[in-house]
Short mmCIF file of C-alpha atoms and ligand atoms in Angstrom, two decimals:
data_model
loop_
_atom_site.label_atom_id
_atom_site.label_comp_id
_atom_site.label_asym_id
_atom_site.label_seq_id
_atom_site.Cartn_x
_atom_site.Cartn_y
_atom_site.Cartn_z
CA UNK A 1388 187.72 91.83 74.19
CA UNK A 1389 185.59 92.64 77.21
CA UNK A 1390 187.13 91.23 80.39
CA UNK A 1391 185.67 93.31 83.24
CA UNK A 1392 181.98 94.19 83.33
CA UNK A 1393 180.34 96.50 85.89
CA UNK A 1394 176.63 96.79 86.61
CA UNK A 1395 174.55 99.46 88.33
CA UNK A 1396 170.88 100.15 89.03
CA UNK A 1397 169.62 103.69 88.65
CA UNK A 1398 166.49 105.86 88.90
CA UNK A 1399 163.31 104.68 90.64
CA UNK A 1400 163.80 101.13 91.87
CA UNK A 1401 161.63 98.35 90.48
CA UNK A 1402 160.84 94.80 91.64
CA UNK A 1403 163.00 92.44 89.63
CA UNK A 1404 166.11 94.63 89.61
CA UNK A 1405 167.82 92.10 91.90
CA UNK A 1406 166.82 89.27 89.60
CA UNK A 1407 168.36 91.22 86.69
CA UNK A 1408 171.52 91.83 88.71
CA UNK A 1409 171.70 88.10 89.44
CA UNK A 1410 171.28 87.26 85.79
CA UNK A 1411 173.95 89.73 84.66
CA UNK A 1412 176.49 88.59 87.25
CA UNK A 1413 175.90 84.88 86.75
CA UNK A 1414 175.91 85.12 82.96
CA UNK A 1415 179.12 87.16 83.11
CA UNK A 1416 180.84 84.63 85.38
CA UNK A 1417 179.60 81.81 83.14
CA UNK A 1418 181.39 83.50 80.23
CA UNK A 1419 184.58 83.86 82.28
CA UNK A 1420 184.29 87.63 82.90
CA UNK A 1421 185.25 89.54 86.03
CA UNK A 1422 182.07 91.05 87.41
CA UNK A 1423 181.75 94.30 89.37
CA UNK A 1424 178.85 96.10 91.04
CA UNK A 1425 178.56 99.84 91.48
CA UNK A 1426 176.53 100.98 94.50
CA UNK A 1427 174.05 103.90 94.39
CA UNK A 1428 173.80 104.20 90.62
CA UNK A 1429 175.78 106.95 88.89
CA UNK A 1430 176.50 108.60 92.24
CA UNK A 1431 178.47 105.53 93.31
CA UNK A 1432 180.24 105.52 89.97
CA UNK A 1433 181.36 109.12 90.54
CA UNK A 1434 182.63 108.12 93.98
CA UNK A 1435 184.38 104.99 92.72
CA UNK A 1436 182.13 102.73 94.83
CA UNK A 1437 182.98 99.78 92.58
CA UNK A 1438 183.46 96.23 93.90
CA UNK A 1439 184.27 92.89 92.36
CA UNK A 1440 181.70 90.21 93.18
CA UNK A 1441 181.39 86.45 92.89
CA UNK A 1442 178.44 84.10 92.52
CA UNK A 1443 177.70 84.12 96.26
CA UNK A 1444 176.81 87.80 96.00
CA UNK A 1445 173.75 86.84 94.00
CA UNK A 1446 172.46 84.09 96.30
CA UNK A 1447 168.91 84.51 97.59
CA UNK A 1448 168.22 87.78 95.81
CA UNK A 1449 166.03 86.56 92.94
CA UNK A 1450 162.86 87.00 95.00
CA UNK A 1451 163.84 90.23 96.78
CA UNK A 1452 162.24 93.57 95.97
CA UNK A 1453 164.22 96.81 95.71
CA UNK A 1454 167.85 96.68 94.62
CA UNK A 1455 170.59 95.40 96.92
CA UNK A 1456 173.13 97.70 95.25
CA UNK A 1457 170.74 100.61 95.81
CA UNK A 1458 169.73 103.31 93.35
CA UNK A 1459 169.90 107.07 93.03
CA UNK A 1460 168.75 109.93 90.85
CA UNK A 1461 171.76 111.98 89.77
CA UNK A 1462 170.74 115.12 87.81
CA UNK A 1463 174.43 116.07 87.32
CA UNK A 1464 174.67 113.20 84.80
CA UNK A 1465 173.23 115.69 82.28
CA UNK A 1466 176.50 117.65 82.45
CA UNK A 1467 179.34 116.73 80.14
CA UNK A 1468 181.96 117.26 82.85
CA UNK A 1469 180.23 114.62 85.00
CA UNK A 1470 179.97 112.23 82.06
CA UNK A 1471 183.69 112.62 81.33
CA UNK A 1472 184.50 112.03 84.99
CA UNK A 1473 182.44 108.80 84.99
CA UNK A 1474 184.21 107.57 81.85
CA UNK A 1475 187.61 108.35 83.42
CA UNK A 1476 186.74 106.48 86.64
CA UNK A 1477 185.65 103.42 84.66
CA UNK A 1478 188.94 103.58 82.74
CA UNK A 1479 190.90 103.93 86.01
CA UNK A 1480 189.22 100.77 87.31
CA UNK A 1481 189.91 99.08 83.97
CA UNK A 1482 186.21 98.34 83.52
CA UNK A 1483 185.61 97.40 79.86
CA UNK A 1484 181.81 97.65 79.83
CA UNK A 1485 178.97 99.05 81.90
CA UNK A 1486 175.48 97.55 82.18
CA UNK A 1487 172.82 99.92 83.55
CA UNK A 1488 169.43 98.73 84.78
CA UNK A 1489 166.75 101.44 84.91
CA UNK A 1490 164.43 103.65 82.91
CA UNK A 1491 164.64 106.72 80.75
CA UNK A 1492 167.11 108.67 82.92
CA UNK A 1493 169.40 105.66 83.24
CA UNK A 1494 169.39 105.25 79.45
CA UNK A 1495 170.26 108.92 78.92
CA UNK A 1496 173.20 108.52 81.28
CA UNK A 1497 174.37 105.40 79.41
CA UNK A 1498 173.95 107.11 76.04
CA UNK A 1499 176.10 110.01 77.23
CA UNK A 1500 178.78 107.59 78.48
CA UNK A 1501 178.63 105.75 75.17
CA UNK A 1502 179.48 109.07 73.48
CA UNK A 1503 182.47 109.29 75.81
CA UNK A 1504 183.69 105.96 74.46
CA UNK A 1505 182.33 103.63 77.15
CA UNK A 1506 180.89 100.29 76.02
CA UNK A 1507 177.38 100.22 77.51
CA UNK A 1508 174.27 98.05 77.56
CA UNK A 1509 170.95 99.17 79.08
CA UNK A 1510 168.31 96.92 80.63
CA UNK A 1511 164.79 98.35 81.02
CA UNK A 1512 163.76 98.36 84.67
CA UNK A 1513 160.93 100.60 85.84
CA UNK A 1514 157.40 100.02 87.11
CA UNK A 1515 156.13 102.66 84.65
CA UNK A 1516 156.53 100.55 81.48
CA UNK A 1517 157.32 103.82 79.72
CA UNK A 1518 160.54 102.87 77.91
CA UNK A 1519 159.89 103.43 74.22
CA UNK A 1520 162.32 100.84 72.91
CA UNK A 1521 160.60 97.88 74.56
CA UNK A 1522 157.13 96.54 75.18
CA UNK A 1523 158.02 95.32 78.65
CA UNK A 1524 160.04 96.75 81.51
CA UNK A 1525 161.12 94.81 84.59
CA UNK A 1526 158.85 95.74 87.52
CA UNK A 1527 155.68 96.57 85.65
CA UNK A 1528 154.04 93.19 86.16
CA UNK A 1529 154.72 93.22 89.92
CA UNK A 1530 153.52 96.80 90.36
CA UNK A 1531 150.36 95.94 88.43
CA UNK A 1532 149.72 92.95 90.70
CA UNK A 1533 150.27 95.17 93.74
CA UNK A 1534 147.77 97.71 92.44
CA UNK A 1535 145.22 94.95 91.79
CA UNK A 1536 145.73 93.62 95.28
CA UNK A 1537 145.04 97.08 96.73
CA UNK A 1538 142.02 97.65 94.49
CA UNK A 1539 140.56 94.27 95.48
CA UNK A 1540 140.77 95.35 99.10
CA UNK A 1541 139.33 98.78 98.38
CA UNK A 1542 136.39 97.20 96.59
CA UNK A 1543 135.45 95.47 99.84
CA UNK A 1544 135.27 98.62 101.89
CA UNK A 1545 133.90 100.73 99.03
CA UNK A 1546 131.08 98.24 98.63
CA UNK A 1547 130.29 98.21 102.34
CA UNK A 1548 129.81 101.99 102.25
CA UNK A 1549 128.43 102.41 98.73
CA UNK A 1550 131.30 104.65 97.77
CA UNK A 1551 133.20 105.70 94.70
CA UNK A 1552 136.98 105.19 95.09
CA UNK A 1553 139.37 107.38 93.14
CA UNK A 1554 142.72 105.59 93.14
CA UNK A 1555 145.88 107.37 92.02
CA UNK A 1556 148.59 105.14 90.59
CA UNK A 1557 152.15 105.85 89.42
CA UNK A 1558 153.45 105.87 85.87
CA UNK A 1559 155.05 109.32 85.51
CA UNK A 1560 153.65 110.38 82.10
CA UNK A 1561 152.58 106.89 81.05
CA UNK A 1562 149.08 105.49 81.62
CA UNK A 1563 149.98 101.78 81.37
CA UNK A 1564 149.66 101.05 85.09
CA UNK A 1565 146.30 102.83 85.24
CA UNK A 1566 144.95 101.23 82.05
CA UNK A 1567 146.09 97.67 82.72
CA UNK A 1568 144.82 97.91 86.30
CA UNK A 1569 141.47 99.21 85.02
CA UNK A 1570 141.25 96.29 82.64
CA UNK A 1571 142.29 93.74 85.26
CA UNK A 1572 139.86 95.13 87.82
CA UNK A 1573 136.90 95.87 85.56
CA UNK A 1574 137.05 99.44 86.86
CA UNK A 1575 134.23 101.85 86.08
CA UNK A 1576 136.67 104.51 84.93
CA UNK A 1577 140.28 105.23 84.02
CA UNK A 1578 141.85 108.64 83.62
CA UNK A 1579 145.32 108.99 82.09
CA UNK A 1580 147.07 110.70 79.19
CA UNK A 1581 146.02 107.93 76.79
CA UNK A 1582 142.46 107.88 78.11
CA UNK A 1583 141.60 111.45 79.17
CA UNK A 1584 138.70 112.40 81.41
CA UNK A 1585 135.39 113.13 79.70
CA UNK A 1586 133.53 114.62 82.62
CA UNK A 1587 130.02 114.40 81.15
CA UNK A 1588 130.41 110.77 80.18
CA UNK A 1589 131.85 109.72 83.54
CA UNK A 1590 129.36 111.71 85.61
CA UNK A 1591 126.44 110.33 83.58
CA UNK A 1592 127.66 106.81 84.19
CA UNK A 1593 128.16 107.34 87.92
CA UNK A 1594 124.72 108.95 88.29
CA UNK A 1595 123.21 105.96 86.54
CA UNK A 1596 125.08 103.57 88.84
CA UNK A 1597 123.93 105.51 91.87
CA UNK A 1598 120.33 105.37 90.64
CA UNK A 1599 120.67 101.60 90.17
CA UNK A 1600 121.93 101.32 93.75
CA UNK A 1601 125.30 99.85 92.65
CA UNK A 1602 127.50 99.07 95.64
CA UNK A 1603 130.69 100.79 94.50
CA UNK A 1604 132.60 102.43 91.68
CA UNK A 1605 136.34 102.19 91.05
CA UNK A 1606 138.21 104.84 89.07
CA UNK A 1607 141.94 104.60 88.34
CA UNK A 1608 143.77 107.90 87.86
CA UNK A 1609 147.36 108.34 86.67
CA UNK A 1610 149.61 110.51 88.80
CA UNK A 1611 150.54 114.08 87.82
CA UNK A 1612 147.25 114.83 86.07
CA UNK A 1613 144.79 116.01 88.71
CA UNK A 1614 144.47 117.14 92.27
CA UNK A 1615 142.69 113.95 93.20
CA UNK A 1616 140.91 115.46 96.21
CA UNK A 1617 139.47 118.27 94.09
CA UNK A 1618 138.38 115.73 91.49
CA UNK A 1619 136.68 113.64 94.17
CA UNK A 1620 134.74 116.68 95.38
CA UNK A 1621 133.66 117.42 91.83
CA UNK A 1622 132.46 113.84 91.34
CA UNK A 1623 130.62 113.89 94.65
CA UNK A 1624 128.88 117.19 93.80
CA UNK A 1625 127.96 116.10 90.28
CA UNK A 1626 126.83 112.53 90.99
CA UNK A 1627 125.88 112.24 94.65
CA UNK A 1628 128.30 109.32 95.00
CA UNK A 1629 130.14 109.46 98.34
CA UNK A 1630 133.73 109.60 97.00
CA UNK A 1631 137.05 108.80 98.69
CA UNK A 1632 140.62 109.08 97.39
CA UNK A 1633 143.62 106.77 97.74
CA UNK A 1634 147.16 107.50 96.57
CA UNK A 1635 149.02 104.19 96.33
CA UNK A 1636 152.42 105.91 95.96
CA UNK A 1637 155.65 104.03 96.49
CA UNK A 1638 153.89 100.94 97.81
CA UNK A 1639 153.69 100.14 94.11
CA UNK A 1640 157.48 99.95 93.86
CA UNK A 1641 158.00 97.46 96.65
CA UNK A 1642 157.49 93.76 97.14
CA UNK A 1643 158.78 90.48 95.85
CA UNK A 1644 158.90 90.43 92.03
CA UNK A 1645 156.31 88.40 90.14
CA UNK A 1646 157.47 85.25 88.34
CA UNK A 1647 157.01 87.20 85.09
CA UNK A 1648 159.40 89.95 86.19
CA UNK A 1649 161.98 87.43 87.41
CA UNK A 1650 161.95 85.63 84.08
CA UNK A 1651 162.07 88.89 82.11
CA UNK A 1652 165.03 89.95 84.26
CA UNK A 1653 166.79 86.63 83.59
CA UNK A 1654 166.29 87.07 79.83
CA UNK A 1655 167.44 90.69 79.67
CA UNK A 1656 170.44 90.11 81.96
CA UNK A 1657 171.74 87.17 79.97
CA UNK A 1658 171.14 88.99 76.68
CA UNK A 1659 173.02 92.08 77.89
CA UNK A 1660 176.06 89.97 78.74
CA UNK A 1661 175.84 87.92 75.54
CA UNK A 1662 175.84 91.17 73.54
CA UNK A 1663 179.12 92.18 75.16
CA UNK A 1664 180.62 88.70 74.77
CA UNK A 1665 179.79 88.90 71.06
CA UNK A 1666 181.66 92.19 70.81
CA UNK A 1667 178.56 94.41 70.77
CA UNK A 1668 177.65 97.41 72.90
CA UNK A 1669 175.95 100.78 72.70
CA UNK A 1670 172.54 99.08 72.87
CA UNK A 1671 169.64 98.38 75.18
CA UNK A 1672 167.82 95.08 75.58
CA UNK A 1673 164.19 94.95 74.52
CA UNK A 1674 161.19 92.70 74.13
CA UNK A 1675 159.39 93.35 70.87
CA UNK A 1676 156.61 91.15 69.50
CA UNK A 1677 157.57 88.34 71.87
CA UNK A 1678 161.24 88.39 70.79
CA UNK A 1679 164.18 89.44 72.97
CA UNK A 1680 166.43 91.73 71.02
CA UNK A 1681 168.61 94.83 71.24
CA UNK A 1682 168.12 98.40 70.01
CA UNK A 1683 170.92 101.00 69.49
CA UNK A 1684 170.94 103.25 72.53
CA UNK A 1685 170.91 106.53 70.52
CA UNK A 1686 167.66 105.38 68.93
CA UNK A 1687 166.25 104.04 72.19
CA UNK A 1688 166.51 107.37 74.00
CA UNK A 1689 164.58 109.10 71.21
CA UNK A 1690 161.73 106.57 71.09
CA UNK A 1691 158.41 107.58 72.58
CA UNK A 1692 156.59 105.19 74.89
CA UNK A 1693 154.58 102.68 72.84
CA UNK A 1694 150.82 103.03 73.16
CA UNK A 1695 149.41 99.56 73.59
CA UNK A 1696 147.37 98.79 70.54
CA UNK A 1697 143.66 98.35 71.19
CA UNK A 1698 143.92 98.72 74.96
CA UNK A 1699 141.82 101.85 75.15
CA UNK A 1700 139.06 100.39 72.99
CA UNK A 1701 139.02 97.17 74.98
CA UNK A 1702 138.66 99.09 78.25
CA UNK A 1703 135.78 101.13 76.82
CA UNK A 1704 134.07 98.06 75.38
CA UNK A 1705 134.18 96.12 78.64
CA UNK A 1706 133.22 98.94 81.01
O1 F6P B 370 159.83 105.99 87.62
C1 F6P B 370 159.27 105.31 88.68
C2 F6P B 370 158.48 106.23 89.55
O2 F6P B 370 157.95 105.47 90.61
C3 F6P B 370 157.37 107.02 88.85
O3 F6P B 370 156.21 106.27 88.67
C4 F6P B 370 157.21 108.18 89.79
O4 F6P B 370 156.68 109.31 89.10
C5 F6P B 370 158.61 108.43 90.26
O5 F6P B 370 159.32 107.22 90.10
C6 F6P B 370 158.75 108.87 91.70
O6 F6P B 370 160.10 109.01 91.98
P1 F6P B 370 160.70 109.29 93.42
O7 F6P B 370 160.47 108.07 94.28
O8 F6P B 370 162.14 109.57 93.19
O9 F6P B 370 159.96 110.48 93.95
#
């Protein structure tokens, strides 16, 4: 039976990680478990930075961005020697199960520890929404709201100057932030892996807008695809639209989590603990078709990010 449960946050932080931490710790205490936090993700685990916590630890964190137990990227987790060391440290501390909150990299670390005999549960937390085993990750909704807030502001100044704004958003290899923001903002264009750039089509549209004296054009671009400044120059040369670039960067990762992310975090956290209480493990929590469920971690790490059905067509239809 699981008696001691530890929790860590890992990879890029995401708004709502604290709410997930709160949910895990409170659900664990509710079920009579001893709860532990590990600071700085897997790095803290390797250093034995493991501390028992009580309910007070989780007071006033539900609305806080970032992660109060901090996060880290630890490439050494790919090495078996490091994985074995982590498993040994958890055994030394008599930790019976580990809950990891994060994205793809976090899941790979958990899957490796699972192979070393550690009971693990993963909770999807990343602004990218790129975790294949679930339709929703903690942090995506907040980051999307942040992007929309920025784009609303950019529309004001873009309109005053009759400009085209090229706005680069995060997402690693996943276009969800760009596509959902384009839909929510009624953007004139979106460029991402799932919706690649068709230069002729975009330039034609912008030329037409310019000819109609439209006040501004908004184009969302996913990171890691283009040199956004070069692309802006190309657009300016081809369309005559005065074009400016904005890279929203890590601003997208900060801020108080949306109500949606807080509730998602509460659901996933409680489900992760319940899974362990019921004797399960080696899984990740997921939201699929409106249901909260779990998926075996070996399968989860192999799943490709789910393309959102009909999103691309809807964007095209409404542009
Ligand atoms: O995974 C979250 C994310 O913000 C990605 O969108 C981005 O590519 C990456 O992290 C940036 O990571 P870092 O802050 O470590 O440079």
